[in-house]
Amino acid sequence: AVAAEMDSDNKSSPFLPSGSRAWMSLKWKVVVGCTLVAMCIAGAAVGGAMAVRDERKRQQGDKAPENIKGKSGDIMNKKAHGTCLGAVQLPLRWNCDWDKADEISCLNRHWAERAGYWQTTQFFVEEGMDTKIKSGTTIFYDSVTSEPLFQAPVGRSWENFVEESLHHGWPSFRDEEVVSKRVRVLEDGETVSVDGTHLGHNLPDSKGNRYCINLVSVAGFAPNTPEGNKAQLAINWNITKN
């Protein structure tokens, strides 16, 4: 009876291979097969997400006005200091952090100051929040070259500029507020100065182009100030030296 039972246990199943080793082999094949299928699905999902991201970036670049469109290879090539003509000036306006400014402006193409960072500077102390302290527009200068890049407000109130910028977490400029001779939007929406300073990105919304800009990148002093003049002399020296 025992022998008969053993013989019965060793009979081949019409559905599964006989023997524990064969059964384990089948299980591993199933596991590996399912894993490969899952990896293919995940890969396709990642590829699809990247394609959507790339298309969104292309649109960010395409929507910029023709007169400020630029090509990365023409502007963001290696220079004296990363993509910049020199390091950012020291000190910076509004007591902006120098290390953060230099890293983001000259040695970076993608990252940004953290959302809300500009609120921790002296910007509102010097410029005003609910009411603008100084009459006219505030001009934002390149942190490296002291060249003018943006001015605000233009075509709206200071309160509107501040409200929109606070909502998004970074200073946000509109087309009318761009100094078109000094700013370029690249193919993927990256917004830079004509001298290679990384500024931020164009992030269009229902109102049109919105240039989301790092304050540390536009915290240079005016060229007619001692700080701005010093910065421009340093840049001219770098150009002459190279």
XYZ file of C-alpha atoms in Angstrom:
242
model
C 0.000 0.000 0.000
C 2.842 2.340 0.895
C 4.621 1.534 -2.374
C 1.441 2.133 -4.323
C 0.978 5.514 -2.616
C 4.579 6.508 -3.462
C 4.075 5.492 -7.063
C 0.927 7.614 -7.171
C 2.810 10.637 -5.785
C 5.511 10.292 -8.440
C 3.122 10.145 -11.373
C 3.452 13.144 -13.701
C 0.740 15.784 -13.539
C -0.807 16.655 -16.910
C -0.404 20.358 -15.968
C 2.797 20.635 -13.904
C 6.261 19.101 -14.296
C 7.053 16.304 -11.861
C 9.531 16.737 -9.020
C 10.114 19.602 -6.594
C 13.063 21.028 -8.572
C 11.024 21.317 -11.754
C 8.193 22.936 -9.806
C 10.543 25.523 -8.266
C 12.017 26.196 -11.704
C 8.546 26.878 -13.094
C 7.728 29.219 -10.210
C 10.917 31.229 -10.795
C 10.186 31.454 -14.503
C 6.743 32.822 -13.714
C 8.187 35.323 -11.221
C 10.888 36.462 -13.649
C 8.360 36.718 -16.461
C 5.980 38.808 -14.372
C 8.879 41.020 -13.231
C 9.983 41.618 -16.818
C 6.438 42.486 -17.843
C 6.147 44.906 -14.896
C 9.492 46.479 -15.815
C 8.378 46.943 -19.406
C 5.142 48.581 -18.273
C 7.025 50.833 -15.842
C 9.555 51.705 -18.530
C 6.807 52.623 -20.936
C 5.142 54.776 -18.275
C 8.416 56.574 -17.494
C 9.097 57.037 -21.189
C 5.616 58.456 -21.685
C 6.032 60.832 -18.741
C 9.394 62.016 -20.084
C 7.886 62.593 -23.514
C 5.117 64.694 -21.950
C 7.694 66.643 -19.929
C 9.863 67.265 -22.993
C 6.871 68.437 -25.015
C 5.830 70.782 -22.214
C 9.334 72.248 -22.104
C 9.355 72.674 -25.878
C 6.100 74.600 -25.655
C 7.582 76.788 -22.907
C 10.345 77.750 -25.294
C 8.076 78.111 -28.338
C 5.656 80.476 -26.611
C 8.318 83.076 -25.861
C 8.336 86.169 -28.111
C 10.478 85.697 -31.208
C 12.811 88.542 -30.321
C 13.992 86.871 -27.104
C 14.295 83.284 -28.303
C 17.820 81.909 -28.092
C 19.805 78.709 -28.602
C 21.552 76.991 -25.737
C 24.737 76.301 -27.670
C 25.147 79.955 -28.574
C 24.785 81.287 -25.032
C 25.340 78.649 -22.351
C 28.764 77.434 -23.420
C 31.559 77.163 -20.849
C 33.068 80.508 -19.911
C 35.390 81.934 -17.255
C 33.129 80.705 -14.442
C 30.720 77.957 -15.420
C 28.355 79.475 -17.971
C 29.056 82.997 -16.663
C 31.630 85.630 -17.545
C 32.687 85.631 -13.882
C 31.442 84.875 -10.385
C 28.437 86.750 -9.017
C 29.253 90.075 -7.374
C 29.818 90.379 -3.654
C 27.793 91.710 -1.931
C 24.422 91.291 -3.644
C 21.332 93.458 -3.326
C 18.733 92.644 -0.709
C 21.319 90.666 1.259
C 20.936 87.648 -1.029
C 23.097 84.635 -0.212
C 26.298 84.714 -2.312
C 26.985 80.960 -2.355
C 23.424 80.185 -3.384
C 23.523 82.886 -6.056
C 26.811 81.710 -7.545
C 25.728 78.069 -7.635
C 22.347 78.747 -9.222
C 23.407 81.496 -11.620
C 26.667 80.100 -12.972
C 27.064 76.411 -12.156
C 23.548 75.144 -12.759
C 20.974 74.774 -15.545
C 17.982 73.221 -13.776
C 17.772 73.889 -10.024
C 16.310 76.933 -8.313
C 16.352 78.708 -4.984
C 13.675 77.196 -2.762
C 10.144 78.522 -3.103
C 9.665 81.557 -0.906
C 13.389 82.164 -0.425
C 13.071 85.726 -1.709
C 10.747 86.519 1.208
C 13.596 85.796 3.638
C 15.818 88.483 2.068
C 15.653 92.249 2.533
C 13.627 92.633 -0.676
C 10.344 93.712 0.916
C 12.129 95.812 3.526
C 13.751 97.862 0.760
C 11.073 97.708 -1.942
C 7.812 97.382 -0.013
C 5.116 94.737 0.011
C 1.600 96.182 0.196
C 2.788 99.551 -1.056
C 5.863 100.278 -3.118
C 8.367 102.327 -1.148
C 10.155 103.846 -4.138
C 8.310 105.494 -7.012
C 8.587 104.089 -10.525
C 9.728 100.590 -11.416
C 12.241 98.394 -9.642
C 14.983 97.298 -12.022
C 16.481 93.844 -11.557
C 20.127 93.575 -12.641
C 22.192 90.529 -13.599
C 23.977 89.277 -10.477
C 27.143 88.806 -12.517
C 27.309 91.674 -15.012
C 24.967 94.314 -13.489
C 23.137 94.539 -16.819
C 19.364 95.262 -16.515
C 17.182 92.181 -17.112
C 13.687 92.913 -15.759
C 11.702 95.850 -14.429
C 8.459 95.782 -12.504
C 5.730 96.704 -12.404
C 4.930 97.427 -16.063
C 1.286 97.414 -17.159
C 0.081 96.474 -13.677
C 0.366 97.574 -10.085
C 3.138 96.738 -7.658
C 0.568 94.958 -5.524
C -0.344 92.717 -8.472
C 3.313 91.886 -9.140
C 3.879 91.019 -5.483
C 0.670 89.001 -5.177
C 1.435 86.881 -8.230
C 5.045 86.348 -7.188
C 4.070 85.337 -3.660
C 1.504 82.903 -5.060
C 4.104 81.101 -7.166
C 7.020 81.373 -4.734
C 9.419 83.288 -7.014
C 9.501 86.744 -8.612
C 7.263 86.400 -11.670
C 7.567 88.738 -14.637
C 5.427 89.251 -17.721
C 6.496 90.007 -21.302
C 6.263 93.776 -20.818
C 8.665 93.555 -17.878
C 11.472 91.812 -19.767
C 14.487 93.824 -20.988
C 14.449 92.099 -24.372
C 18.003 93.044 -25.371
C 19.449 91.243 -22.356
C 17.218 88.183 -21.794
C 16.829 84.992 -23.827
C 14.469 82.027 -23.578
C 16.034 78.789 -24.783
C 14.428 75.883 -26.618
C 13.245 74.178 -23.408
C 11.990 77.325 -21.683
C 15.139 77.966 -19.646
C 15.475 81.708 -19.217
C 18.981 83.164 -19.217
C 20.845 86.415 -19.739
C 22.628 86.984 -23.043
C 25.872 86.649 -21.065
C 25.083 83.114 -19.839
C 23.617 83.708 -16.381
C 20.914 81.169 -15.538
C 17.833 83.075 -14.382
C 14.886 80.662 -14.227
C 12.228 79.369 -16.633
C 9.331 80.555 -18.728
C 6.166 78.946 -17.335
C 3.248 80.220 -19.449
C -0.236 80.293 -17.964
C -3.665 81.516 -19.043
C -2.433 85.121 -18.900
C 0.548 84.537 -21.167
C 4.258 84.065 -20.599
C 5.343 84.103 -16.957
C 9.061 84.250 -16.299
C 9.675 82.535 -12.963
C 13.017 83.957 -11.862
C 15.456 83.311 -9.014
C 15.952 86.507 -7.036
C 19.584 85.533 -6.404
C 20.210 85.657 -10.166
C 18.862 89.203 -10.597
C 20.240 90.771 -7.431
C 23.089 92.716 -8.982
C 23.691 96.362 -8.218
C 23.084 99.020 -10.858
C 26.142 99.717 -13.027
C 26.338 103.323 -11.833
C 26.889 102.231 -8.213
C 30.299 101.416 -6.677
C 29.309 97.733 -6.362
C 28.009 97.514 -9.922
C 30.990 99.345 -11.350
C 33.351 97.003 -9.502
C 31.513 93.977 -10.898
C 31.675 95.269 -14.469
C 35.386 96.039 -14.153
C 35.956 92.453 -12.991
C 33.966 91.089 -15.948
C 35.895 93.275 -18.398
C 39.135 92.009 -16.878
C 38.025 88.383 -17.356
C 37.101 89.053 -20.990
C 40.444 90.760 -21.680
C 42.383 88.014 -19.902
C 40.711 85.282 -21.932
